[in-house]
mmCIF file of C-alpha atoms in Angstrom:
data_model
loop_
_atom_site.group_PDB
_atom_site.id
_atom_site.type_symbol
_atom_site.label_atom_id
_atom_site.label_comp_id
_atom_site.label_asym_id
_atom_site.label_seq_id
_atom_site.Cartn_x
_atom_site.Cartn_y
_atom_site.Cartn_z
ATOM 1 C CA MET A 1 -4.120 -28.465 -13.107
ATOM 2 C CA ASN A 2 -7.456 -26.552 -11.585
ATOM 3 C CA ALA A 3 -8.408 -29.689 -9.828
ATOM 4 C CA ILE A 4 -4.783 -29.798 -7.900
ATOM 5 C CA LYS A 5 -6.229 -25.748 -7.120
ATOM 6 C CA THR A 6 -9.518 -26.791 -6.085
ATOM 7 C CA PHE A 7 -7.771 -29.684 -3.900
ATOM 8 C CA TYR A 8 -5.472 -27.381 -2.362
ATOM 9 C CA LYS A 9 -7.824 -25.130 -1.515
ATOM 10 C CA LYS A 10 -9.965 -27.077 0.527
ATOM 11 C CA ILE A 11 -7.613 -28.718 2.481
ATOM 12 C CA PHE A 12 -5.737 -25.937 3.826
ATOM 13 C CA SER A 13 -7.313 -22.207 4.636
ATOM 14 C CA GLU A 14 -6.765 -18.963 3.217
ATOM 15 C CA LYS A 15 -4.486 -17.480 6.000
ATOM 16 C CA ILE A 16 -2.152 -20.670 5.626
ATOM 17 C CA ARG A 17 -1.711 -20.469 1.481
ATOM 18 C CA ILE A 18 -1.198 -16.810 2.316
ATOM 19 C CA ASN A 19 1.725 -17.696 4.702
ATOM 20 C CA ASN A 20 2.466 -20.393 2.293
ATOM 21 C CA ARG A 21 3.257 -18.010 -0.999
ATOM 22 C CA LYS A 22 5.109 -15.669 1.296
ATOM 23 C CA ASN A 23 7.417 -18.476 2.430
ATOM 24 C CA LEU A 24 7.542 -19.935 -0.992
ATOM 25 C CA LYS A 25 8.968 -15.918 -2.044
ATOM 26 C CA LYS A 26 11.759 -16.092 0.910
ATOM 27 C CA LEU A 27 12.962 -19.179 -0.502
ATOM 28 C CA ASN A 28 13.688 -17.821 -3.889
ATOM 29 C CA GLY A 29 15.266 -14.926 -2.115
ATOM 30 C CA LEU A 30 18.059 -17.394 -0.576
ATOM 31 C CA PHE A 31 19.116 -17.461 -4.361
ATOM 32 C CA LEU A 32 19.075 -13.995 -4.910
ATOM 33 C CA LYS A 33 21.524 -13.031 -2.238
ATOM 34 C CA GLY A 34 23.864 -9.730 -3.710
ATOM 35 C CA ASN A 35 24.636 -5.925 -3.439
ATOM 36 C CA ASN A 36 23.047 -4.713 -6.616
ATOM 37 C CA PHE A 37 19.143 -3.725 -4.795
ATOM 38 C CA TYR A 38 18.835 -2.921 -1.184
ATOM 39 C CA CYS A 39 15.465 -3.112 0.882
ATOM 40 C CA ASN A 40 15.113 -0.479 3.377
ATOM 41 C CA CYS A 41 12.220 -2.501 4.968
ATOM 42 C CA CYS A 42 14.195 -5.740 6.104
ATOM 43 C CA GLU A 43 17.595 -4.562 5.641
ATOM 44 C CA GLN A 44 19.037 -7.212 3.299
ATOM 45 C CA SER A 45 20.621 -6.912 0.003
ATOM 46 C CA PHE A 46 19.815 -9.144 -3.068
ATOM 47 C CA SER A 47 21.140 -9.674 -6.981
ATOM 48 C CA LYS A 48 17.804 -8.639 -7.829
ATOM 49 C CA PHE A 49 14.387 -8.037 -6.423
ATOM 50 C CA LEU A 50 11.233 -10.415 -7.862
ATOM 51 C CA ASP A 51 9.633 -9.121 -11.092
ATOM 52 C CA LYS A 52 5.817 -8.034 -11.013
ATOM 53 C CA SER A 53 3.464 -8.327 -13.375
ATOM 54 C CA ASN A 54 -0.394 -8.534 -13.485
ATOM 55 C CA GLY A 55 -0.684 -9.962 -16.877
ATOM 56 C CA ILE A 56 -0.523 -6.412 -18.789
ATOM 57 C CA ASP A 57 2.054 -4.446 -17.199
ATOM 58 C CA ASN A 58 5.432 -6.014 -16.298
ATOM 59 C CA ARG A 59 7.601 -4.288 -13.673
ATOM 60 C CA GLU A 60 11.457 -5.626 -12.957
ATOM 61 C CA ASN A 61 13.242 -5.655 -9.735
ATOM 62 C CA ALA A 62 9.793 -4.837 -7.928
ATOM 63 C CA GLU A 63 9.229 -6.955 -5.368
ATOM 64 C CA CYS A 64 11.635 -7.703 -1.982
ATOM 65 C CA PRO A 65 11.998 -11.772 -1.979
ATOM 66 C CA ASN A 66 12.074 -11.428 1.763
ATOM 67 C CA CYS A 67 9.748 -9.380 3.294
ATOM 68 C CA GLY A 68 7.689 -8.286 0.028
ATOM 69 C CA SER A 69 8.132 -4.865 -0.304
ATOM 70 C CA LEU A 70 7.395 -2.992 -3.586
ATOM 71 C CA GLU A 71 8.898 0.036 -4.868
ATOM 72 C CA ARG A 72 5.909 2.398 -3.279
ATOM 73 C CA THR A 73 6.633 0.896 -0.130
ATOM 74 C CA ARG A 74 10.139 1.569 0.166
ATOM 75 C CA VAL A 75 9.926 4.812 -1.060
ATOM 76 C CA LEU A 76 6.624 5.691 1.776
ATOM 77 C CA LEU A 77 9.303 4.496 4.224
ATOM 78 C CA GLU A 78 11.832 6.778 3.243
ATOM 79 C CA PHE A 79 9.318 9.369 3.287
ATOM 80 C CA ILE A 80 7.897 8.131 6.668
ATOM 81 C CA LYS A 81 11.710 8.005 8.186
ATOM 82 C CA ASN A 82 12.913 11.205 6.859
ATOM 83 C CA GLU A 83 10.188 13.813 7.116
ATOM 84 C CA THR A 84 7.699 12.474 9.824
ATOM 85 C CA ASP A 85 7.807 11.877 13.654
ATOM 86 C CA LEU A 86 5.784 8.521 13.166
ATOM 87 C CA LEU A 87 8.509 6.525 14.434
ATOM 88 C CA VAL A 88 9.628 8.719 17.001
ATOM 89 C CA LYS A 89 7.257 10.173 19.053
ATOM 90 C CA PRO A 90 4.324 8.591 20.688
ATOM 91 C CA ASN A 91 1.918 8.421 18.116
ATOM 92 C CA LYS A 92 -1.404 6.181 17.521
ATOM 93 C CA LEU A 93 -1.403 4.667 13.844
ATOM 94 C CA LEU A 94 -4.110 3.064 12.015
ATOM 95 C CA HIS A 95 -2.891 1.147 8.797
ATOM 96 C CA ILE A 96 -5.660 -0.098 6.227
ATOM 97 C CA ALA A 97 -4.854 -3.035 4.298
ATOM 98 C CA PRO A 98 -1.253 -3.360 5.628
ATOM 99 C CA GLU A 99 2.018 -4.280 3.918
ATOM 100 C CA ASP A 100 3.698 -6.947 5.688
ATOM 101 C CA ALA A 101 7.057 -5.036 5.216
ATOM 102 C CA LEU A 102 6.083 -1.813 7.175
ATOM 103 C CA LYS A 103 3.761 -3.893 9.328
ATOM 104 C CA ASN A 104 6.429 -5.911 10.480
ATOM 105 C CA ILE A 105 8.566 -2.322 11.350
ATOM 106 C CA PHE A 106 5.536 -0.724 13.155
ATOM 107 C CA LYS A 107 4.802 -3.443 15.162
ATOM 108 C CA GLN A 108 8.536 -3.322 16.661
ATOM 109 C CA THR A 109 8.347 0.576 17.099
ATOM 110 C CA ASP A 110 7.598 0.699 20.976
ATOM 111 C CA ASN A 111 6.329 4.325 20.922
ATOM 112 C CA LEU A 112 3.484 3.180 18.826
ATOM 113 C CA ARG A 113 0.285 2.185 19.624
ATOM 114 C CA TYR A 114 -0.462 0.422 16.373
ATOM 115 C CA ILE A 115 -3.991 -0.562 14.691
ATOM 116 C CA ASN A 116 -3.846 -2.841 11.225
ATOM 117 C CA ALA A 117 -7.025 -3.630 9.685
ATOM 118 C CA ASP A 118 -8.302 -5.169 6.592
ATOM 119 C CA ILE A 119 -11.881 -6.236 5.167
ATOM 120 C CA ASN A 120 -10.371 -9.490 4.909
ATOM 121 C CA ILE A 121 -9.347 -10.433 8.371
ATOM 122 C CA ASN A 122 -6.751 -13.394 7.050
ATOM 123 C CA LEU A 123 -4.499 -10.439 5.785
ATOM 124 C CA ALA A 124 -4.869 -8.103 9.349
ATOM 125 C CA ASP A 125 -5.121 -8.433 12.817
ATOM 126 C CA GLU A 126 -8.325 -6.756 12.646
ATOM 127 C CA GLU A 127 -11.456 -6.583 10.374
ATOM 128 C CA MET A 128 -12.548 -3.171 9.142
ATOM 129 C CA ASP A 129 -14.730 -1.739 6.206
ATOM 130 C CA ILE A 130 -13.325 1.427 5.692
ATOM 131 C CA THR A 131 -16.005 2.929 5.340
ATOM 132 C CA SER A 132 -17.422 2.329 8.326
ATOM 133 C CA ILE A 133 -14.527 2.572 10.852
ATOM 134 C CA ASN A 134 -15.795 1.399 14.294
ATOM 135 C CA TYR A 135 -13.315 4.087 16.045
ATOM 136 C CA PRO A 136 -14.018 7.631 17.702
ATOM 137 C CA ASP A 137 -13.883 10.640 15.764
ATOM 138 C CA ASN A 138 -9.919 12.201 16.144
ATOM 139 C CA THR A 139 -8.653 9.023 17.072
ATOM 140 C CA PHE A 140 -5.565 8.685 15.226
ATOM 141 C CA ASP A 141 -2.069 10.704 14.588
ATOM 142 C CA TYR A 142 -1.376 9.077 11.658
ATOM 143 C CA ILE A 143 -3.306 6.636 8.734
ATOM 144 C CA ILE A 144 -1.728 5.068 5.889
ATOM 145 C CA CYS A 145 -3.935 3.891 3.197
ATOM 146 C CA CYS A 146 -1.869 2.763 0.221
ATOM 147 C CA HIS A 147 -3.845 1.170 -3.280
ATOM 148 C CA VAL A 148 -6.919 0.714 -1.706
ATOM 149 C CA LEU A 149 -9.168 3.713 -2.437
ATOM 150 C CA GLY A 150 -9.323 2.282 -6.240
ATOM 151 C CA HIS A 151 -10.890 -0.879 -4.583
ATOM 152 C CA ILE A 152 -13.756 0.448 -2.754
ATOM 153 C CA PRO A 153 -17.589 0.954 -4.338
ATOM 154 C CA ASN A 154 -17.912 3.959 -2.383
ATOM 155 C CA GLU A 155 -14.610 5.822 -2.325
ATOM 156 C CA LYS A 156 -15.967 9.395 -1.026
ATOM 157 C CA LYS A 157 -17.638 7.687 2.069
ATOM 158 C CA ALA A 158 -14.023 5.899 2.616
ATOM 159 C CA ILE A 159 -12.321 8.859 2.119
ATOM 160 C CA ASP A 160 -14.752 10.878 4.855
ATOM 161 C CA GLU A 161 -14.397 8.033 7.283
ATOM 162 C CA LEU A 162 -10.409 8.048 7.384
ATOM 163 C CA PHE A 163 -10.713 11.951 7.908
ATOM 164 C CA ARG A 164 -13.236 11.783 10.558
ATOM 165 C CA VAL A 165 -11.352 9.352 12.965
ATOM 166 C CA LEU A 166 -7.758 11.516 12.046
ATOM 167 C CA LYS A 167 -7.327 13.870 14.757
ATOM 168 C CA LYS A 168 -6.710 17.591 14.009
ATOM 169 C CA GLY A 169 -3.429 18.335 13.012
ATOM 170 C CA GLY A 170 -3.338 14.178 12.157
ATOM 171 C CA LYS A 171 -1.877 13.224 8.706
ATOM 172 C CA ALA A 172 -3.032 10.414 6.508
ATOM 173 C CA LEU A 173 -0.243 8.905 4.044
ATOM 174 C CA ILE A 174 -2.193 7.744 1.216
ATOM 175 C CA GLN A 175 -1.347 6.329 -2.409
ATOM 176 C CA THR A 176 -2.639 4.941 -5.107
ATOM 177 C CA PRO A 177 -1.823 4.642 -9.134
ATOM 178 C CA ILE A 178 -1.983 8.197 -10.609
ATOM 179 C CA HIS A 179 -3.184 7.554 -14.584
ATOM 180 C CA PRO A 180 -2.114 9.885 -17.427
ATOM 181 C CA ILE A 181 -5.935 11.316 -17.407
ATOM 182 C CA ASN A 182 -7.234 14.358 -16.246
ATOM 183 C CA ASN A 183 -10.423 12.879 -14.596
ATOM 184 C CA THR A 184 -10.380 9.994 -12.705
ATOM 185 C CA PHE A 185 -11.823 7.184 -14.903
ATOM 186 C CA GLU A 186 -15.115 4.538 -13.731
ATOM 187 C CA ASN A 187 -17.464 2.611 -15.237
ATOM 188 C CA ALA A 188 -20.038 0.423 -13.483
ATOM 189 C CA GLU A 189 -21.021 -1.396 -16.062
ATOM 190 C CA PHE A 190 -17.355 -3.119 -15.683
ATOM 191 C CA LYS A 191 -19.032 -5.870 -13.309
ATOM 192 C CA THR A 192 -16.844 -8.923 -14.215
ATOM 193 C CA GLU A 193 -13.076 -9.505 -13.289
ATOM 194 C CA GLU A 194 -12.162 -9.651 -17.198
ATOM 195 C CA GLU A 195 -13.542 -6.720 -18.026
ATOM 196 C CA ARG A 196 -11.728 -4.906 -15.107
ATOM 197 C CA LEU A 197 -8.444 -6.619 -15.883
ATOM 198 C CA LYS A 198 -8.895 -5.374 -19.252
ATOM 199 C CA ASN A 199 -10.175 -1.956 -18.696
ATOM 200 C CA TYR A 200 -8.167 -1.384 -15.488
ATOM 201 C CA GLY A 201 -5.408 -3.579 -15.496
ATOM 202 C CA GLU A 202 -6.215 -5.160 -12.117
ATOM 203 C CA LYS A 203 -9.463 -7.799 -11.570
ATOM 204 C CA ASP A 204 -10.657 -6.087 -8.642
ATOM 205 C CA LEU A 205 -10.253 -2.622 -9.149
ATOM 206 C CA LEU A 206 -12.856 -0.300 -10.031
ATOM 207 C CA ARG A 207 -11.418 2.983 -11.206
ATOM 208 C CA LEU A 208 -8.308 4.757 -12.755
ATOM 209 C CA HIS A 209 -7.175 7.949 -10.797
ATOM 210 C CA GLY A 210 -6.212 10.129 -12.718
ATOM 211 C CA GLN A 211 -4.448 13.790 -12.178
ATOM 212 C CA ASP A 212 -7.899 14.912 -10.280
ATOM 213 C CA PHE A 213 -7.156 12.669 -7.306
ATOM 214 C CA GLN A 214 -5.671 15.486 -5.294
ATOM 215 C CA GLU A 215 -9.168 17.097 -5.574
ATOM 216 C CA ARG A 216 -10.774 13.911 -4.612
ATOM 217 C CA LEU A 217 -9.215 14.039 -1.244
ATOM 218 C CA LYS A 218 -9.519 17.336 -0.089
ATOM 219 C CA ARG A 219 -11.844 18.600 2.338
ATOM 220 C CA GLU A 220 -13.089 21.742 4.086
ATOM 221 C CA ASN A 221 -10.353 20.509 7.003
ATOM 222 C CA ILE A 222 -7.866 18.678 4.865
ATOM 223 C CA ILE A 223 -4.956 20.050 3.006
ATOM 224 C CA VAL A 224 -3.605 18.046 0.593
ATOM 225 C CA GLU A 225 -0.021 17.550 -0.831
ATOM 226 C CA LYS A 226 0.926 15.660 -3.403
ATOM 227 C CA ILE A 227 4.826 14.310 -3.187
ATOM 228 C CA ASP A 228 7.121 12.504 -5.728
ATOM 229 C CA TYR A 229 9.485 11.680 -3.022
ATOM 230 C CA ARG A 230 11.737 9.061 -5.211
ATOM 231 C CA ASN A 231 13.355 12.702 -6.090
ATOM 232 C CA LYS A 232 14.601 13.420 -2.588
ATOM 233 C CA ILE A 233 16.327 10.205 -2.172
ATOM 234 C CA ASP A 234 20.269 10.124 -3.046
ATOM 235 C CA HIS A 235 20.246 8.961 -6.439
ATOM 236 C CA ASN A 236 22.519 5.904 -5.722
ATOM 237 C CA LEU A 237 20.344 4.337 -2.969
ATOM 238 C CA ALA A 238 17.062 5.346 -5.210
ATOM 239 C CA LYS A 239 18.987 2.973 -7.574
ATOM 240 C CA LYS A 240 19.933 -0.044 -5.038
ATOM 241 C CA LEU A 241 16.351 -0.161 -3.691
ATOM 242 C CA SER A 242 14.510 0.282 -6.879
ATOM 243 C CA VAL A 243 11.740 3.094 -6.781
ATOM 244 C CA GLY A 244 9.596 2.773 -9.287
ATOM 245 C CA ASN A 245 8.709 5.137 -12.347
ATOM 246 C CA GLY A 246 6.161 7.726 -10.027
ATOM 247 C CA TYR A 247 3.041 6.012 -11.344
ATOM 248 C CA ARG A 248 2.385 3.860 -8.511
ATOM 249 C CA GLU A 249 4.654 5.543 -5.641
ATOM 250 C CA LEU A 250 3.325 9.318 -5.401
ATOM 251 C CA ILE A 251 2.650 10.221 -1.675
ATOM 252 C CA PHE A 252 -0.541 12.189 -0.836
ATOM 253 C CA LEU A 253 0.147 13.910 2.126
ATOM 254 C CA CYS A 254 -3.311 15.008 4.195
ATOM 255 C CA GLN A 255 -3.056 17.175 7.142
ATOM 256 C CA LYS A 256 -6.453 17.778 8.992
ATOM 257 C CA VAL A 257 -6.501 21.693 10.333
#
């Protein structure tokens, strides 16, 4: 099996392999048509969503088989549509590590000047290290950065950079898993994928964010609000959207003043 995987990686580029995985999931979706679950990102209904597992934690009905949206993605889109002017006014948006489900929506929104970026150029339109963002101060009206900061070695510098390029009055929407611990846990001695998977739950995660995450985001010119928007969504819709348990779906709304 390892030999087959190695051969597959040799003959297909990473970008092609990523697209192949997406297309395979879409094929699965053809067999899951129904009305039990609804994806607000691609506006399709299914008998169930795909389960999601990292080998330690298994989430049922987590991923849309068509567009790949997750619980947090669907909650965030409800917040964006109902609580912001992102989709209705001329705005400049920076989308870090873009979720395809949201990227598809933003690219089709005429009023947006939309930039999506990732450290891996195969995952976005623009290559970017968020600890050194190649844009001037006060450039963006909105920034979306979800489940990224836990993977960045120099988290403080990344946060400072995000807020540097955010306009005064602009808003950054940030998500990260929040664990039931008071203080964020990180240990630089966990260097291997096995150690990180065992201690953090993901092989490329560098810390577990705790209840102090809101404080970690605060700056002199940044107001941070923690929002559990799952509770604002109609109960029946929330059930169809499969909005998670709040561990991954909290929204930290950061406004520059």
